[in-house]
XYZ file of C-alpha atoms in Angstrom:
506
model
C 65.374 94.741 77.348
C 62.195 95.724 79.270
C 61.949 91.557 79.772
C 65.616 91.337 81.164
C 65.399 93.919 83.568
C 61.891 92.538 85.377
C 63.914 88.787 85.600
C 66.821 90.561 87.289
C 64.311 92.605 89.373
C 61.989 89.816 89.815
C 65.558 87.157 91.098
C 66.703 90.190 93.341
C 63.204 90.685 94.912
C 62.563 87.201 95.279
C 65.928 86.657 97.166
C 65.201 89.788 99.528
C 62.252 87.730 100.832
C 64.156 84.645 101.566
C 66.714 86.342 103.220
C 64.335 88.018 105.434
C 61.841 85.392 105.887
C 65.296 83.153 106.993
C 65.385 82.017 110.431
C 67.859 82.904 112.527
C 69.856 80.353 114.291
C 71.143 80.759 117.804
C 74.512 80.985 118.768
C 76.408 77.345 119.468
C 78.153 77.067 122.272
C 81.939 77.922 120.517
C 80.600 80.768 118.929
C 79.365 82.420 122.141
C 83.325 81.816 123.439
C 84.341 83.873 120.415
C 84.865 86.740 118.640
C 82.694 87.777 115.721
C 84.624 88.645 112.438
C 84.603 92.424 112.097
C 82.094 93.169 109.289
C 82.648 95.771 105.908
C 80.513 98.430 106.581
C 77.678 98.767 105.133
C 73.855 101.240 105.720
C 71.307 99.415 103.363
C 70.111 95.765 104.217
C 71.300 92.571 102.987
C 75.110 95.019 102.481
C 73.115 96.427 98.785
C 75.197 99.411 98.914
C 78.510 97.608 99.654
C 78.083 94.770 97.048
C 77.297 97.884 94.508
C 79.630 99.840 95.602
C 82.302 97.018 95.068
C 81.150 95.762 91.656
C 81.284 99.454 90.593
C 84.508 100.074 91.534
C 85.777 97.203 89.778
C 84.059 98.046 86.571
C 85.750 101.585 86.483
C 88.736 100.467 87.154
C 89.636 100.818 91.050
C 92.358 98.929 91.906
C 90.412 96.523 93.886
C 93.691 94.671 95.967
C 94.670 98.213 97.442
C 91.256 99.021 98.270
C 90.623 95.793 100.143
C 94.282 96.347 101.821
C 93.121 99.936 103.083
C 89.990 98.223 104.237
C 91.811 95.865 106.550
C 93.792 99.045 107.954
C 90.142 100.053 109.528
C 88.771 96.456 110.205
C 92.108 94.437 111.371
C 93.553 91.512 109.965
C 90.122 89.518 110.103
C 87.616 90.847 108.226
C 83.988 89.686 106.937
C 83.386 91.275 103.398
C 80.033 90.283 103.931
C 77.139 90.756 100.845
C 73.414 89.761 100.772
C 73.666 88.517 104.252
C 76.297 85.567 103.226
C 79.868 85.795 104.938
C 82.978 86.067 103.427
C 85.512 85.786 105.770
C 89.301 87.242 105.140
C 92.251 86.576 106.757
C 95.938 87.912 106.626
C 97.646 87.260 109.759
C 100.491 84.553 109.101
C 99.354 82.313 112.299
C 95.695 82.346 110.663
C 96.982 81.288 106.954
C 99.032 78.384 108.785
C 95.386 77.474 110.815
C 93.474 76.956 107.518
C 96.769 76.033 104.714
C 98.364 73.457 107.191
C 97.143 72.761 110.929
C 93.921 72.621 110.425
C 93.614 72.007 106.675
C 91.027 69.100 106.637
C 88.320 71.469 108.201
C 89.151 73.963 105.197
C 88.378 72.655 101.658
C 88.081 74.467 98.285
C 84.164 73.900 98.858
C 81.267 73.999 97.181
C 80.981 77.108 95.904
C 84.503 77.525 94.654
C 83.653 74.303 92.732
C 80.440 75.495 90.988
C 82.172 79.000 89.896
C 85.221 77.035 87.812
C 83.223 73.674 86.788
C 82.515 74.200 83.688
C 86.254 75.300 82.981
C 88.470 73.383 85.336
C 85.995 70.326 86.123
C 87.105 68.040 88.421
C 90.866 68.955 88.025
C 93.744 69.476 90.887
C 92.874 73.360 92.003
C 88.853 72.040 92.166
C 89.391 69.020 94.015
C 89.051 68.217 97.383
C 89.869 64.404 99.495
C 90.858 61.818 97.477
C 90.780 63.227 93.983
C 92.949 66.000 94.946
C 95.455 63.600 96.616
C 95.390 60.910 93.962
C 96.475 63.968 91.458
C 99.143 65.527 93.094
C 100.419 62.315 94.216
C 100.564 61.504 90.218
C 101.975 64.598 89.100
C 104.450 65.324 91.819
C 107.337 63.210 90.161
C 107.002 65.212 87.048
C 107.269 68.623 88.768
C 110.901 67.362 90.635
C 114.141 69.344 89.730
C 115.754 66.417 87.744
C 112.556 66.518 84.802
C 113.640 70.091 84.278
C 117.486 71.038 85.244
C 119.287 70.817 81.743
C 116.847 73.985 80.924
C 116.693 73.009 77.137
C 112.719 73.895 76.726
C 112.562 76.878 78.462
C 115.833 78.172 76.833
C 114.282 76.898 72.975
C 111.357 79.260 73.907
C 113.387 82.152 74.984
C 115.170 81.912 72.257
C 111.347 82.405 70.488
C 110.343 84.867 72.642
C 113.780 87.446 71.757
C 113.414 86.467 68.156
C 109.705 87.902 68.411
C 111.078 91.008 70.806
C 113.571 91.900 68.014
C 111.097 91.557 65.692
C 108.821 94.380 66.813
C 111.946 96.473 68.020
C 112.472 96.400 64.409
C 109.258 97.737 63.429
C 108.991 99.872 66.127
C 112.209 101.041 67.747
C 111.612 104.180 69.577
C 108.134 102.568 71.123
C 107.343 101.639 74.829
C 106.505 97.216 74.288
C 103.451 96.428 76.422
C 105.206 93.227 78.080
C 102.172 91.689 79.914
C 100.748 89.847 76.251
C 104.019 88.620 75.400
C 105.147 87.436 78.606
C 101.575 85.397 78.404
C 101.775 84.019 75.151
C 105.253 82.993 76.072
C 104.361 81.431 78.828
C 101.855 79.856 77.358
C 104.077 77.906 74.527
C 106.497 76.854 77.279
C 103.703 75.313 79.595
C 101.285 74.119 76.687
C 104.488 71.552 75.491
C 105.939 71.062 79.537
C 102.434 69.789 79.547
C 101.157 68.705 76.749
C 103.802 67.631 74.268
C 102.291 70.227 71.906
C 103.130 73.774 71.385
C 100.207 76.296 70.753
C 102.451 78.566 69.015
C 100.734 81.748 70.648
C 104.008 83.758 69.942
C 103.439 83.237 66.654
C 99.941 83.200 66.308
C 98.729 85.816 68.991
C 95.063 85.459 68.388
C 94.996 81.973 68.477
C 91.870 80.214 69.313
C 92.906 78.129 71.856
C 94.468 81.187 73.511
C 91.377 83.360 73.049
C 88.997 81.072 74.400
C 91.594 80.549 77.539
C 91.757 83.934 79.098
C 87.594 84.566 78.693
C 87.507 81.479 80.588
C 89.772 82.936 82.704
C 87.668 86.472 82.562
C 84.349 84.826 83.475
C 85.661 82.457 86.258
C 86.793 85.800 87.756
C 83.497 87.609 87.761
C 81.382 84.739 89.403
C 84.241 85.586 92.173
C 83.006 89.001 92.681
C 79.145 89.014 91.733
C 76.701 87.576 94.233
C 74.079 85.231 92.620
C 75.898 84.749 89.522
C 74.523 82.169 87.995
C 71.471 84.899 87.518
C 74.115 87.641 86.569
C 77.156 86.688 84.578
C 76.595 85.375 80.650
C 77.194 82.050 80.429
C 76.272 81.171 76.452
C 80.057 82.097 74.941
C 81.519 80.644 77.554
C 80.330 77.171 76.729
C 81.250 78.015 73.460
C 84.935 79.318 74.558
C 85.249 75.636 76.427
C 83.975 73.817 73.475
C 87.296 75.463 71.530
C 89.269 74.395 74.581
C 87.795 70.918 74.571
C 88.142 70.103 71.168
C 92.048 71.190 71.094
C 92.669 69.417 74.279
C 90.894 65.814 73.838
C 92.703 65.956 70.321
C 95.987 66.320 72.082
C 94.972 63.566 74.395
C 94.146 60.988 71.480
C 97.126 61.944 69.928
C 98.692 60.628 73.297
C 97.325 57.906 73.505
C 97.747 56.558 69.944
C 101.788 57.744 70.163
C 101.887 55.258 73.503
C 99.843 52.430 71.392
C 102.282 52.900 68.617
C 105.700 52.962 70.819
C 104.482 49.516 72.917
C 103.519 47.886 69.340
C 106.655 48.792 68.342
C 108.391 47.656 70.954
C 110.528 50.834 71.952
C 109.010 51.053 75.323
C 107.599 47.444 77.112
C 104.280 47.985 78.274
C 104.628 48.533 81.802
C 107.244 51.443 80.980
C 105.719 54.205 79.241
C 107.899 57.561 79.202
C 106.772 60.338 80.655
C 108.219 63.408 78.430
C 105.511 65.271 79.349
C 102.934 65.501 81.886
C 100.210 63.882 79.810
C 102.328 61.270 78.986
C 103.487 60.739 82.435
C 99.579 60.252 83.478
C 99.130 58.294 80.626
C 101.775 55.392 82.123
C 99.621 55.021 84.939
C 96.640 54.496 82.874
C 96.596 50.705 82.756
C 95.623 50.773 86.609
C 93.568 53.871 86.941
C 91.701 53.638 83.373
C 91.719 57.576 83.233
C 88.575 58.542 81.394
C 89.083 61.832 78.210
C 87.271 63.714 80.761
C 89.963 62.902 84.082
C 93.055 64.003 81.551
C 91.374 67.012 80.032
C 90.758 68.480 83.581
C 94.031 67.587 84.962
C 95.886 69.386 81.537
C 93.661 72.659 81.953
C 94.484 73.051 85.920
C 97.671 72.633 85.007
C 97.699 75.143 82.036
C 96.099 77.591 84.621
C 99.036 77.649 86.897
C 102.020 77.267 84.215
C 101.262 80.189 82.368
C 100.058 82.924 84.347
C 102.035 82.575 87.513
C 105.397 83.038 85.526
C 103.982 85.528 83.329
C 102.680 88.053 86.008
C 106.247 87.840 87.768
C 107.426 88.583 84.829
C 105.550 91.642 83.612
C 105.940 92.789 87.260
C 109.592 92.230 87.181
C 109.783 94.378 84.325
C 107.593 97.164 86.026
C 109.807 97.392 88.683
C 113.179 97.164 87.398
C 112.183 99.866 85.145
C 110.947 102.066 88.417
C 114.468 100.979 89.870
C 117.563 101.501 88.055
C 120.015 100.718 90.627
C 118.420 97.415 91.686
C 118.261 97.018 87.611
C 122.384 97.608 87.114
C 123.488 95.416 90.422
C 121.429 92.742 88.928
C 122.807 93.295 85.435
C 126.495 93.271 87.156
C 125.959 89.969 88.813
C 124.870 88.423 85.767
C 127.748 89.633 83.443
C 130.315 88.759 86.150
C 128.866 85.076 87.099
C 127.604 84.680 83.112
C 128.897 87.167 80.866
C 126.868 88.777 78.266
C 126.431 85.446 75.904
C 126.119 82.476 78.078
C 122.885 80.745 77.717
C 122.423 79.869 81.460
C 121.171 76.402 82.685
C 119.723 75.473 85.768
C 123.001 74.868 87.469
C 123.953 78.218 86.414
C 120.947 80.622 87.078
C 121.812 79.115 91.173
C 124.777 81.596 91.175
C 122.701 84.307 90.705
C 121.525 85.223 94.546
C 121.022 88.521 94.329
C 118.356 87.671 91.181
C 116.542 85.242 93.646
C 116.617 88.236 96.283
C 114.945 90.483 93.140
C 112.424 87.832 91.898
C 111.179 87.316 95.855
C 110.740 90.742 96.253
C 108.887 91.233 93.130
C 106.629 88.006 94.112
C 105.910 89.589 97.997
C 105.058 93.116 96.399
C 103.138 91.493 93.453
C 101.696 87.714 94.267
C 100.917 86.135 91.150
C 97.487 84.728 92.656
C 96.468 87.697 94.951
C 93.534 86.032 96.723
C 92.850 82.403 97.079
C 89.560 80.681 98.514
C 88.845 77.702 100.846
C 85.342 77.226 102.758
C 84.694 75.831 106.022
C 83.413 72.357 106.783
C 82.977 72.721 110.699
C 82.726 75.689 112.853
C 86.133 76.557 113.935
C 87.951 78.738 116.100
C 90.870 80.795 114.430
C 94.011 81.440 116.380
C 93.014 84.965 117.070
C 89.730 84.025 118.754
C 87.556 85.415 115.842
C 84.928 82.914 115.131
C 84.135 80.878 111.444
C 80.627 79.556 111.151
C 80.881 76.318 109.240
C 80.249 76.432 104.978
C 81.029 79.865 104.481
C 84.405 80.899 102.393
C 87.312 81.982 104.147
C 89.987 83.204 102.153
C 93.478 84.553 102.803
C 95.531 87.200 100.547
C 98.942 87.406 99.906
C 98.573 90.867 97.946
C 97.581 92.339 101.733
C 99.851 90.285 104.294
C 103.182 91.015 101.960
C 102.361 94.417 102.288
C 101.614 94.620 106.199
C 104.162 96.795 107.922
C 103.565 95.203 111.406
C 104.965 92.068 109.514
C 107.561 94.149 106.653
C 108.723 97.060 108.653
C 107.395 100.693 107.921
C 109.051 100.392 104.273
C 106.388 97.581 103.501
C 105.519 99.095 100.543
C 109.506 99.838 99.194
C 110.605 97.333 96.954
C 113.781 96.445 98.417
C 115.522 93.142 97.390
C 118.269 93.238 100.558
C 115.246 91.886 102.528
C 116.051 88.249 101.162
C 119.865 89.063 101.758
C 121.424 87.100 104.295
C 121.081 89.487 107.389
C 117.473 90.201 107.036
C 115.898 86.839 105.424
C 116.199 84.935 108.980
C 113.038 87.769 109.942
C 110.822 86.138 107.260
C 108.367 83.928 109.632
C 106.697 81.131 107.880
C 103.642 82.039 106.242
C 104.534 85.433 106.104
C 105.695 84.516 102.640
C 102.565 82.793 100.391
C 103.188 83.450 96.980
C 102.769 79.783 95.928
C 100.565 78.570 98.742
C 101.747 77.065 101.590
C 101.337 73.659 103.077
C 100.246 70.090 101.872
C 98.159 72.188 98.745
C 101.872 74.319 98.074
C 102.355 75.310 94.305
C 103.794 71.769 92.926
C 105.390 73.803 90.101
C 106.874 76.655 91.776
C 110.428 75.466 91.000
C 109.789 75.461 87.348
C 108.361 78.954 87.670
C 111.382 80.450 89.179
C 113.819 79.036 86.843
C 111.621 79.721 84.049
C 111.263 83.005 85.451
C 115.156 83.630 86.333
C 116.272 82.067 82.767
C 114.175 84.536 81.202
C 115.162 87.461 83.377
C 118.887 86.622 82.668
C 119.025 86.768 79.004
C 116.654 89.581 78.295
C 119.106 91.568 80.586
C 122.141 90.003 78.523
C 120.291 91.035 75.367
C 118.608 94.286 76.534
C 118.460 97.359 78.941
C 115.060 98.115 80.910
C 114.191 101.753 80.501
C 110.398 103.005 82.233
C 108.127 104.600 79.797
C 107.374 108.522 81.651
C 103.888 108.684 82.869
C 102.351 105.110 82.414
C 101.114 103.799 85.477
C 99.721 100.115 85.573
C 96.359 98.957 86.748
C 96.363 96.485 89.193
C 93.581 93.681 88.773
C 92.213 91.556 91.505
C 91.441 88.336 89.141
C 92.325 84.910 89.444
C 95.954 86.628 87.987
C 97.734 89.709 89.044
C 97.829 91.579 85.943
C 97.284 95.050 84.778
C 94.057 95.877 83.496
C 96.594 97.722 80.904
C 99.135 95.948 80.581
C 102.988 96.791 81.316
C 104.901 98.996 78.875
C 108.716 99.393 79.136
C 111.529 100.851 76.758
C 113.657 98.026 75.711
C 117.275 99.412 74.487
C 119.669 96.897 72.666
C 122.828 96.314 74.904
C 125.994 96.900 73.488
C 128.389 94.416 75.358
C 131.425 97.412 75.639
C 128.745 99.434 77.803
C 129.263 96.750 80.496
């Protein structure tokens, strides 16, 4: 113990006295013509007492969005969360999201040091690429993530059907109790995605303490930290998470030679010619292209994680914060319920054709994905020095991030009732007010979320026949707790009343 804490000291001391001893270089020309980024304040050097402050908050369970949103309300819509004397520059205006997502978006790459906190995990995957590698993948994938791969709605309906079968299960057990929804909308999720993906399903329904899915969300857990902890290679464990990613690698390369010895085994067979491999699945569809690119183990494992990453958590946080607010709402909860018994009735398993009648749902889901963005903060860093459109300056190779938790909820942008959830804002007389990149909860420009229409008709299939099956009652007195992670989710969960629907009460 006595060891540990002299290292730490030792590291902390040691990176004092290279911060201080650092030279200070003089202003360039641009930066003299601009405005610095308004700094988090701060009274100790190198911002000790902010960093702490921060990382304390977070470990007793502030809810670490709001506080950063009520931070911006002093500092303005540019702000420099600055620690340890390295910048971290924020920005929520829509004009400065466009600058760095789209009109400038060479000069703003994930970086370095956005690279180095999800190596290990992600690798050289699709959300940790930059240049080439990043375009090469999403130029692969793209074709797999169009409407046509997806519109007949038979997997995501086969693992609803899972997902109510497991609902009724523990409604059996355990009728009169609140259901925390935030686990089961994840393991859900993360059947649905693991075979969109993969071929395979990981059965996490099922099997809720699955390895796979264990090792997956401390991934997940760490990645986070190294986010919020300055210096963290010195700081944040690294020894089980090697061991976490050795689970994850040995399920996913197994998948992968499974792959590849199904393709070997259909062109022997002669049910597919060579040069015309199916693509069922993503993994298969990167595996038809691997007679020209000779993807390495290594390439598909990456590419399948980064994947993974997105297609379960993004629809499983809008779904656990659907739930939350429909059960805060009860009118918004019985107009949707009315639209969906008279465009569907109470029994029709909708398909993707069907779930487009539903407009007031899409108005419900939107709203649920401005007041609660699945990924709340996202990171790029600077190549060059650079001008934003509000004259505040960027020095080049620091991070600059953008968060759609804070701009959905700015009421110069949302009205005074920013904070209401109100679906009639995507109605037709008020959407036309929605600017572009006021609205960010996939991205936005050439990087934008390539599955984002699979996670709203996962997301609105799902939606539609719990409410066939089920009425949405809040549970008196729980409040959820908001975490900043890669993920919106609530540090406890969601927990909601679910009440069997008897089809004469409609």
């Amino acid at each position: 113990m006595h060891n540990t804490t002299l290292v730490l000291a030792t590291s902390v001391a040691a990176a004092l006295v290279a911060y201080a001893l650092k030279p200070k270089k003089a202003k360039t020309e641009l930066e003299a013509q601009s405005k610095p980024v308004p700094v988090m304040p701060h009274y100790l050097p190198f911002q000790i007492d902010a960093v702490l402050g921060y990382i304390s908050g977070v470990l007793s369970g502030d809810d670490e969005m709001e506080g950063l949103r009520e931070l911006s309300l002093t500092l303005g819509n540019t702000m420099n969360l600055r620690g340890m004397n390295e910048d971290y520059i924020v920005v929520l205006e829509p004009a400065c999201i466009q600058h760095i997502l789209a009109k400038n978006q060479s000069n703003y790459e994930k970086g370095s040091a956005f690279k180095d906190i999800f190596h290990e995990f992600l690798g050289s995957g699709i959300f940790n690429a930059d240049g080439d590698i990043w375009k090469s993948q999403r130029q692969l994938a793209r074709p797999h993530f169009q409407t046509s791969e997806f519109k007949d709605s038979a997997l995501i309906n086969k693992h609803v059907d899972q997902l109510l079968k497991v609902l009724s299960k523990v409604l059996s057990a355990k009728p009169d109790e609140a259901i925390e929804v935030q686990n089961l909308f994840c393991r859900f999720t993360m059947d649905a995605a693991s075979e969109f993906l993969f071929g395979e399903n990981v059965n996490s329904l099922e099997h809720e303490q699955s390895e796979f899915s264990t090792a997956f969300n401390y991934a997940q857990s760490i990645s986070a930290w190294r986010f919020r902890v300055p210096y963290w290679k010195i700081f944040v464990p690294k020894r089980r998470l090697l061991r976490e990613i050795a689970v994850l690698d040995k399920f996913v390369y197994n998948i992968i030679d499974n792959a590849i010895a199904r393709q070997e085994q259909r062109i022997k067979d002669g049910v597919v010619p060579e040069n015309k491999i199916g693509h069922d699945t993503l993994l298969d569809h990167f595996l038809s292209y691997q007679k020209e690119n000779d993807f390495s183990s290594a390439y598909l494992r990456d590419m399948l994680l980064n994947f993974l990453i997105a297609g379960r958590d993004t629809t499983a946080s809008l779904l656990t914060w659907t739930m939350w607010e429909l059960g805060q709402n009860p009118e918004i909860k019985e107009k949707l319920v009315a639209e969906i018994m008279d465009q569907l009735g109470p029994n029709t398993v909708p398909s993707y054709v069907e779930i487009k009648k539903l407009k007031y749902q899409k108005q419900v889901v939107n709203e649920v994905l401005r007041l609660h963005p699945p990924v709340p903060f996202n990171m790029r860093q600077s190549v060059q020095e650079d001008v934003l459109p509000n004259g505040y300056y960027v020095p080049p190779k620091v991070p600059v991030s953008y968060s759609a938790y804070i701009t959905h909820r700015m009421p110069e942008l949302w009205g005074e009732d920013a904070l209401v959830f109100d679906p009639e804002r995507w109605g037709p007389e008020r959407v036309g007010k929605i600017r572009p990149f006021m609205f960010v909860p996939f991205h936005a420009g050439p990087r934008i979320c390539l599955g984002q229409n699979f996670a709203y008709t996962e997301a609105q299939i799902t939606l539609t026949r719990l409410l066939q099956s089920y009425d949405i009652l809040a549970k008196n007195g729980f409040k959820p707790k908001p975490t900043g992670d890669i993920v919106l989710f609530s540090a406890n969960g969601v927990e909601v009343y679910f009440k069997k629907r008897s089809h004469s009460e409609i």
